[in-house]
Structures are given as C-alpha cells and as structure tokens.
C-alpha cells in the first residue's frame, strides 16, 4: 500500500514547504484546505498519516480530529497536529481530542518529516 | 444652731421663766406680812403663781410633744436616709404619728427613686459593657478575616493590636508582640516619614494636618518582604494624635511580576529588531539579485536559516514567559472549589431544578469566582438542554500545573462545534468579558468534552493551581500515630455472616477519623474531634460530611496540640462525646466504617459505647491493613505514604475532616485494586485483612 499523507492546512505558505519535503521523500501527498475537504478526502481514500492544522475556518482541527476518532473505520489513522496554538492547555486539548502527536508552529519541516518516517517505520514517535 | 438645741433652749427658757415667776410669787407670798401688801397685790401674786405654774406645764408638755412628733421622727428619718445612702438598701418608712407634714412621704419616695435609679445605672452599665464586648468581637472578627495586615500602634511605636494577616506578613513571630516596638519588624524610616505628614505642625498647632492617611511602602527588617499600604493617624478630639494604624499587604511578588512583565514586552518588541533586520536584509537581497553566484548565495541562505531559527527560539521563550505571567492582571483570588460548587449548585437548583453533586476532594483554584460561576452555570444549562439530563457530578482533579473541573453526566460528549457555539454566547452580568468563551479565556483556559467511561461524558475545564498554596503545609514531618492492634477487631467476619456476601461495590461506606488528646484510649485519653465522609456507589460525596469538635472534659496536653492543632479554648463550649457520638451514629447508619488504622479509632468509640448506650456494630475496614495486603512488598503504609503512592493530594492534613477525605480517596483506589485481586465481597475483604493483624503485631515487636 502506498504511503499516503494528507496535509490539512489553510495557509499556503506552510503547505508549500510541507508538500515539497514530503514528496521529495517519496510519500504520496494530498492536500485539503479546510475541515470539510479533509473529511471528504478521507472518505475517498484513507490516508495513513494526517498533518492537521487546528486554526481553520468553519470546522477546526479539534473537531476534525474528534470526528475521525469517532469513526470506527478510521481508527488506524495517525494524526499529527501541526498548529499555531502553542499553549499547554491547547496541547492537552489536542491530545484529549485524539491526536497522536502535537507539534507547535514554528517547527522545522525536517522534524515533521522525521516523525512521519518514524511512524511508517513502525515505531511510535 | 441645731434644732434640738434650739428647742431645748426655747422650752428651757419657757420653763425657766415659769419657774422664775413661780419662785417670785412664792417669795412675795412669804414676805407678804412684812411687805404689808394689800389685797390687790395678793391677787397679782396669785395670778403670778398660776402663770408660773401654767408656763412650766406648757413648756413641759410642748417639749414632750415636740420630742415625740418632731424630734424622734426626724431622728428616725435621718437614720434611715443615712442607711439608704450608704448601703443602698433599706427603706424610708415614716412613723405613724408625726408632725412633719408631707416630708416623710416625700423622703420615702425619694428613697425609692434612689434605689430604682441605682438599679437602672447598673443595668445600663451592664448593657453598655455587653454592647462594647459585642462590637469588639465584631471588630476582632473583621480584623481576623482581613487579607491585609493591620497593626495599631501607640505614638511611641509600641504595638497595641495586630491581626493574623499581619503576623503572617511580618514574619519574625518572636519579635511580634503587644507592647513591643514596631521597628523590630519593619524599617522605621518609612513610618516616621508617613507620620510627619500626618502630625499637626508644631509651629501652628491649631491648623489641622492636611492628610489623615498617608500611603506607605516599607521593607521588613529581615529584608524578606516589601509591604505596601496606608498609615492612618488616630486623632482623639481633645488629646490630639494618640497613635496610628497601618494597613498593608505583601507587594513583593506583585512588584517582581510587574518588572518581569515589562521585560517580557520589551523583549518581544524591541528585542526582535536585530534578528528581523538580519533576516529581512538577507531575503530581500537574495530576491533582488537572482544573478548571485552559488557560493555567495550559500552565505545568504545560511543567514536566512540562522535568523529564522533564532526568531523561532525567541518566540518560544517569550511564549513560555507569557503563559507564566498570564493570570496577572485580572482580579483573581484563591477559591476553594467546595464553596464555588455549592454556590453553583444552589443557583442551578433554584433556576432549573438541576442537581449538582460535588464529588472528590475539594481543591483550591485561582480564579475570579463570580465570572467562573456565571460561566459554569451557563454551560451546565446548555448541557442540560442538550442532553436532557438533570443530574451532574462536578469533580476536581489535580494535574501537573492545572486543576481540572470536570462536569460529568450520563450521555455522549458534546460535539466541538456545538461547544464552540455555546462559548460564543453572551454572558450577562459579568463585567469585562462578553462571552462565556472570553470568561474562560481570562483564566487561560478553554474547555473540551470527551468520553468518561462507557456511557458517561465529561466537560473538562482546566484552571491554574494556586502558585502559593492557600493553606501552607506544615513544614515539619509530623509523625504518624503508632499502629494500634486490637485483637477483638480481628475475626469480625464471623459476626457479619449476613453481610459477608455483599459486593464491595454495592455497599455504602463512611470513612472517618478522630483526633484525640493522646494515644491511650483506656488510659484517660479522650476524643476531641470526629469527622466522617460518605461514599456511595464509588463516589465520594464531599458535600455530605460530618465534622464535630468534642469537649473532652479534661485538659488537652500541650504536647499533643502540635499534631491536631486543637486547643482547650477551641473545645470549651463544645458538646461532650455523650452528645456527639449519637449524632455520629445517626450519620453512619448501617454503612461500613472505614478508617486508617481503624483499631485505634474503634477502640475510642467502643470504650464510649456503654456511656451513651449505643452500639457500633457496623463492619469495619482498615485502609492500613488493605494497603499491607495489596502492597506487601513495601514497608510504607502510613496514610502519607499510601496517598503518595496513589497520587492523592491531601490538604488540611491532621484535621479529622482532612484525614477522612484523604483516607476516603485512598480507600476508593484500594477498592479498585482489591477487585483486581479477586476480592469482590465484604467477607473476602475482611478475611484477607484479618490474617494480617497477627502478622503485623509480630512485626511491630521488632
């Protein structure tokens, strides 16, 4: 099965770097710029990893995360929250909503790549 | 001239005249022959005789009457009035026959009025004293409760009065005392300077000083604190300046935080100019010169990367600092969750018939209680409308740096989108925030909802824990009561044959603790405090507690006070064990009794059973023995040690209620562990622990 990653973020400037670096590493990358698009993309084809931003209009990342976790068919998806919400309470909320990992912006894209690679290598990050 | 002398003189003279006339007449009669007096003279002489006799008679009878009707009554009156004036008792009773007219009655009336007036004065004084005492008690209560320190001093700076907050803030308790100088505790310059502004100008004493109160900032003599407050002169109407009052609070923390906040803002603005300059210059140059050679380009790329990373690190530092300082500006207080939640429960019960139960050990949180109560009320009303539930549990849990307030109900978690909508709702009656979300944002928190068990859901709100504990824990390690073994307690399971099969999860428990005058139940030590808390269906009902101080009818040894903090004063007006024990029995009912080292507490209770005609025949579980059974690999089974193992926070340690709550939390966890060791019924639990009693006793010998 192809190693597919779904990037969910409404900021094109960050998506630019993430998409480039992940494609270079050989992953199959899809994009969604808001929560509804993300859920649609998941329904079309299950990704294995989702890089999920929180601050998005209409449906925020917490909502998307919780919705994914509530769906029994989507349990295996590894969710890495990438977000500008840096406070400890926000991290806690993210983990409580079912995120597997939580990375605050600004971050090094290399670090994100490492985390994705680690997941696919079978070790939890 | 005195009256009786005068009357004596008067009647005496009268009598003397009479006697004189009589004597003259008799003499004339005797010399009649020789004087050849005629018949007319004879008549005159006879008349004289008669007059003289009459005069004497009149004088005598007048004097007798006067004595009886005037002098004697006056004497009596005089004596009675004298007695009344000097002893305050007695009556003035006018004699039956007197010629003093209305005087005796008037004097009698005056006497009665005097007695009545004196009685009134005594009553008035007693009333005034009582009112003064009442006022003083109120004043003392106000002073006691003030968060600010209050010190009243005489003009020569001797302390006349101080409150508890002052004692805490000034530190150095050995230097603080009535009559001692204030300057042993705080530096004199600031006080003297403030007083100068308040003292009338000696060159112009008539002119009142311009200020009555002066602000004051001073340091303590040990250099540990900076105090800020106000100094007010005490000026009495005729005596002028007689002393002063200083009201103050500890500003050292606040001032330090302000300084930090300023540094933070500066660092986040001006401090970023240099890195951004470097980054921008490099980026712009690269963009403007696409023809740049590869090695030059590399230098620029390196700069861009370095500066971007550096900016990133700075941001993290500033963000951390900001989070730490965040609660600063809004008026927050340390609030006891039990107070907050019981207020909330009352409001919700009145407004919508919603039942809020407090579960778990109450904790302290830093918040603005008015705002939080309004926000919580609004949220619970939403939860009620959304889920249709009427009953909610509110539980406090302690995290690393946060205190969680969990609202739990039967149902599904709230969808986040819906929760976000609720947070946008306007919150009336709260100044400074528009919406529920803002009210919580003020506290540096945002709520979320998740599952809690198979069909329960929770709305979790995380608050900041107080940075300084509101109740300072005692610094010294207070030793545990020694383990006390009562062989009678063992083999109980034989007595509870009927209940042995009941499931532990079904039973009701009352977890209790006593404070006593000493460790010798049969040697004259008595209970001075007893507290208990109820556990039903695995929930600790923290608003159903029992707590009583008991008068032991014996002095409390000073050496024991440091363990339980209860003094003779505190138990003085309290009911004795004869009254409290039946009340406790009512509270307990037929629940299973639980205590730490239960043999100790049960011994005290059992010894009093005869006196109050009660029987504590409830089954008893001992958390000490349960812990030994479950964690036999460790020797640490004091309540403190077990609490640490289970991460249970104890506040109010060494009070009967505090210890009961801690034991209850520990017991709940022990219960869960018992299930994993296949112990499900009361009988099984009792059997497991009984065997340990003997082992423990043996061990204690070594």
mmCIF file of C-alpha atoms in Angstrom, chain B residues 61-222:
data_model
loop_
_atom_site.group_PDB
_atom_site.id
_atom_site.type_symbol
_atom_site.label_atom_id
_atom_site.label_comp_id
_atom_site.label_asym_id
_atom_site.label_seq_id
_atom_site.Cartn_x
_atom_site.Cartn_y
_atom_site.Cartn_z
ATOM 1 C CA UNK B 61 -45.974 69.305 127.548
ATOM 2 C CA UNK B 62 -44.826 71.240 124.493
ATOM 3 C CA UNK B 63 -41.410 69.864 124.820
ATOM 4 C CA UNK B 64 -42.738 66.329 125.234
ATOM 5 C CA UNK B 65 -44.973 66.638 122.196
ATOM 6 C CA UNK B 66 -42.244 68.226 120.148
ATOM 7 C CA UNK B 67 -39.892 65.454 121.021
ATOM 8 C CA UNK B 68 -42.357 62.780 120.061
ATOM 9 C CA UNK B 69 -43.828 64.344 116.976
ATOM 10 C CA UNK B 70 -40.872 66.106 115.509
ATOM 11 C CA UNK B 71 -37.568 65.180 117.019
ATOM 12 C CA UNK B 72 -37.909 61.442 117.151
ATOM 13 C CA UNK B 73 -39.415 61.076 113.669
ATOM 14 C CA UNK B 74 -36.665 63.315 112.332
ATOM 15 C CA UNK B 75 -34.050 61.153 114.017
ATOM 16 C CA UNK B 76 -35.595 58.037 112.538
ATOM 17 C CA UNK B 77 -35.770 59.666 109.141
ATOM 18 C CA UNK B 78 -32.168 60.741 109.442
ATOM 19 C CA UNK B 79 -31.034 57.262 110.349
ATOM 20 C CA UNK B 80 -32.987 55.605 107.559
ATOM 21 C CA UNK B 81 -31.769 58.028 104.907
ATOM 22 C CA UNK B 82 -28.219 57.589 106.164
ATOM 23 C CA UNK B 83 -28.559 53.817 105.873
ATOM 24 C CA UNK B 84 -30.058 54.067 102.423
ATOM 25 C CA UNK B 85 -27.368 56.378 101.145
ATOM 26 C CA UNK B 86 -24.531 54.357 102.488
ATOM 27 C CA UNK B 87 -25.680 50.807 101.936
ATOM 28 C CA UNK B 88 -28.015 51.178 99.002
ATOM 29 C CA UNK B 89 -30.654 49.147 100.747
ATOM 30 C CA UNK B 90 -33.327 49.893 103.217
ATOM 31 C CA UNK B 91 -36.479 51.808 103.136
ATOM 32 C CA UNK B 92 -37.690 55.052 104.471
ATOM 33 C CA UNK B 93 -40.856 54.428 106.404
ATOM 34 C CA UNK B 94 -42.430 57.401 108.081
ATOM 35 C CA UNK B 95 -43.548 56.771 111.654
ATOM 36 C CA UNK B 96 -47.224 56.719 112.387
ATOM 37 C CA UNK B 97 -47.592 59.864 114.429
ATOM 38 C CA UNK B 98 -45.586 62.795 113.323
ATOM 39 C CA UNK B 99 -45.945 66.464 112.689
ATOM 40 C CA UNK B 100 -43.584 66.683 109.774
ATOM 41 C CA UNK B 101 -46.330 67.039 107.246
ATOM 42 C CA UNK B 102 -45.524 65.565 103.832
ATOM 43 C CA UNK B 103 -41.796 65.466 104.414
ATOM 44 C CA UNK B 104 -41.508 61.780 105.424
ATOM 45 C CA UNK B 105 -43.586 60.613 102.438
ATOM 46 C CA UNK B 106 -41.571 62.717 100.077
ATOM 47 C CA UNK B 107 -38.342 61.433 101.537
ATOM 48 C CA UNK B 108 -39.661 57.864 101.283
ATOM 49 C CA UNK B 109 -40.485 58.429 97.651
ATOM 50 C CA UNK B 110 -37.073 59.937 97.085
ATOM 51 C CA UNK B 111 -35.537 56.888 98.707
ATOM 52 C CA UNK B 112 -37.395 54.530 96.398
ATOM 53 C CA UNK B 113 -36.399 56.587 93.383
ATOM 54 C CA UNK B 114 -32.796 56.497 94.504
ATOM 55 C CA UNK B 115 -32.861 52.699 94.726
ATOM 56 C CA UNK B 116 -34.545 52.444 91.318
ATOM 57 C CA UNK B 117 -32.085 54.887 89.767
ATOM 58 C CA UNK B 118 -29.145 52.920 91.078
ATOM 59 C CA UNK B 119 -30.592 49.702 89.684
ATOM 60 C CA UNK B 120 -31.040 51.359 86.316
ATOM 61 C CA UNK B 121 -27.453 52.546 86.286
ATOM 62 C CA UNK B 122 -26.185 49.053 86.995
ATOM 63 C CA UNK B 123 -28.356 47.623 84.230
ATOM 64 C CA UNK B 124 -27.318 50.332 81.803
ATOM 65 C CA UNK B 125 -23.671 49.737 82.538
ATOM 66 C CA UNK B 126 -24.086 46.007 82.025
ATOM 67 C CA UNK B 127 -25.861 46.665 78.739
ATOM 68 C CA UNK B 128 -23.209 49.070 77.577
ATOM 69 C CA UNK B 129 -20.449 46.660 78.515
ATOM 70 C CA UNK B 130 -22.194 43.896 76.611
ATOM 71 C CA UNK B 131 -22.554 46.067 73.525
ATOM 72 C CA UNK B 132 -18.954 47.122 73.773
ATOM 73 C CA UNK B 133 -17.944 43.466 74.021
ATOM 74 C CA UNK B 134 -20.067 42.637 71.008
ATOM 75 C CA UNK B 135 -18.552 45.422 68.987
ATOM 76 C CA UNK B 136 -15.120 44.368 69.998
ATOM 77 C CA UNK B 137 -15.852 40.783 68.952
ATOM 78 C CA UNK B 138 -17.063 42.006 65.592
ATOM 79 C CA UNK B 139 -14.030 44.168 65.153
ATOM 80 C CA UNK B 140 -11.805 41.266 66.088
ATOM 81 C CA UNK B 141 -13.627 39.079 63.571
ATOM 82 C CA UNK B 142 -13.161 41.689 60.847
ATOM 83 C CA UNK B 143 -9.509 42.062 61.641
ATOM 84 C CA UNK B 144 -9.018 38.355 61.780
ATOM 85 C CA UNK B 145 -10.516 37.791 58.390
ATOM 86 C CA UNK B 146 -8.837 40.675 56.547
ATOM 87 C CA UNK B 147 -6.354 39.508 53.996
ATOM 88 C CA UNK B 148 -4.370 42.642 54.712
ATOM 89 C CA UNK B 149 -2.265 43.036 57.762
ATOM 90 C CA UNK B 150 -3.463 45.550 60.340
ATOM 91 C CA UNK B 151 -1.288 46.916 63.131
ATOM 92 C CA UNK B 152 -2.308 49.595 65.613
ATOM 93 C CA UNK B 153 0.499 51.405 67.418
ATOM 94 C CA UNK B 154 0.838 53.983 70.122
ATOM 95 C CA UNK B 155 2.681 57.219 69.444
ATOM 96 C CA UNK B 156 5.877 55.706 70.701
ATOM 97 C CA UNK B 157 5.537 52.912 68.158
ATOM 98 C CA UNK B 158 4.527 50.161 70.530
ATOM 99 C CA UNK B 159 2.150 47.593 69.089
ATOM 100 C CA UNK B 160 -1.317 47.771 70.622
ATOM 101 C CA UNK B 161 -3.155 45.441 68.299
ATOM 102 C CA UNK B 162 -2.464 43.267 65.276
ATOM 103 C CA UNK B 163 -4.284 40.674 63.225
ATOM 104 C CA UNK B 164 -3.408 37.262 61.881
ATOM 105 C CA UNK B 165 -2.576 38.518 58.407
ATOM 106 C CA UNK B 166 -0.125 40.947 59.949
ATOM 107 C CA UNK B 167 1.538 38.123 61.802
ATOM 108 C CA UNK B 168 1.907 36.149 58.571
ATOM 109 C CA UNK B 169 3.168 39.056 56.527
ATOM 110 C CA UNK B 170 5.617 40.449 59.019
ATOM 111 C CA UNK B 171 7.331 37.139 59.640
ATOM 112 C CA UNK B 172 9.613 37.034 62.687
ATOM 113 C CA UNK B 173 6.905 35.937 65.122
ATOM 114 C CA UNK B 174 9.293 36.064 68.041
ATOM 115 C CA UNK B 175 9.645 39.828 67.604
ATOM 116 C CA UNK B 176 5.930 40.465 67.289
ATOM 117 C CA UNK B 177 4.030 41.115 70.479
ATOM 118 C CA UNK B 178 1.770 43.583 72.188
ATOM 119 C CA UNK B 179 3.740 46.359 73.756
ATOM 120 C CA UNK B 180 6.826 45.656 71.650
ATOM 121 C CA UNK B 181 8.245 48.102 69.205
ATOM 122 C CA UNK B 182 7.024 48.028 65.602
ATOM 123 C CA UNK B 183 10.514 48.825 64.435
ATOM 124 C CA UNK B 184 11.712 45.377 65.406
ATOM 125 C CA UNK B 185 9.690 44.219 62.421
ATOM 126 C CA UNK B 186 9.622 46.957 59.824
ATOM 127 C CA UNK B 187 12.075 49.641 58.959
ATOM 128 C CA UNK B 188 11.472 52.902 60.727
ATOM 129 C CA UNK B 189 12.204 55.471 58.020
ATOM 130 C CA UNK B 190 9.035 54.926 56.016
ATOM 131 C CA UNK B 191 6.782 55.007 59.087
ATOM 132 C CA UNK B 192 8.373 58.132 60.504
ATOM 133 C CA UNK B 193 8.147 59.842 57.150
ATOM 134 C CA UNK B 194 4.470 58.989 56.803
ATOM 135 C CA UNK B 195 3.754 60.188 60.333
ATOM 136 C CA UNK B 196 5.386 63.503 59.623
ATOM 137 C CA UNK B 197 2.776 64.262 57.026
ATOM 138 C CA UNK B 198 0.025 63.464 59.462
ATOM 139 C CA UNK B 199 1.223 65.186 62.602
ATOM 140 C CA UNK B 200 -0.027 68.712 63.230
ATOM 141 C CA UNK B 201 2.618 71.318 62.593
ATOM 142 C CA UNK B 202 4.135 72.226 65.989
ATOM 143 C CA UNK B 203 4.569 75.818 64.855
ATOM 144 C CA UNK B 204 0.860 76.114 64.125
ATOM 145 C CA UNK B 205 -0.983 73.626 66.335
ATOM 146 C CA UNK B 206 -4.422 74.997 65.560
ATOM 147 C CA UNK B 207 -4.171 74.114 61.903
ATOM 148 C CA UNK B 208 -5.251 70.518 61.259
ATOM 149 C CA UNK B 209 -2.814 68.409 59.190
ATOM 150 C CA UNK B 210 -3.677 68.222 55.517
ATOM 151 C CA UNK B 211 -3.888 64.450 55.315
ATOM 152 C CA UNK B 212 -5.423 61.853 57.540
ATOM 153 C CA UNK B 213 -3.924 58.865 55.704
ATOM 154 C CA UNK B 214 -0.578 58.503 54.032
ATOM 155 C CA UNK B 215 0.473 55.731 51.650
ATOM 156 C CA UNK B 216 3.457 53.788 52.836
ATOM 157 C CA UNK B 217 5.888 51.355 51.316
ATOM 158 C CA UNK B 218 8.362 49.700 53.624
ATOM 159 C CA UNK B 219 10.523 46.661 53.920
ATOM 160 C CA UNK B 220 10.583 44.174 56.755
ATOM 161 C CA UNK B 221 13.687 44.268 58.932
ATOM 162 C CA UNK B 222 14.704 40.795 57.834
#
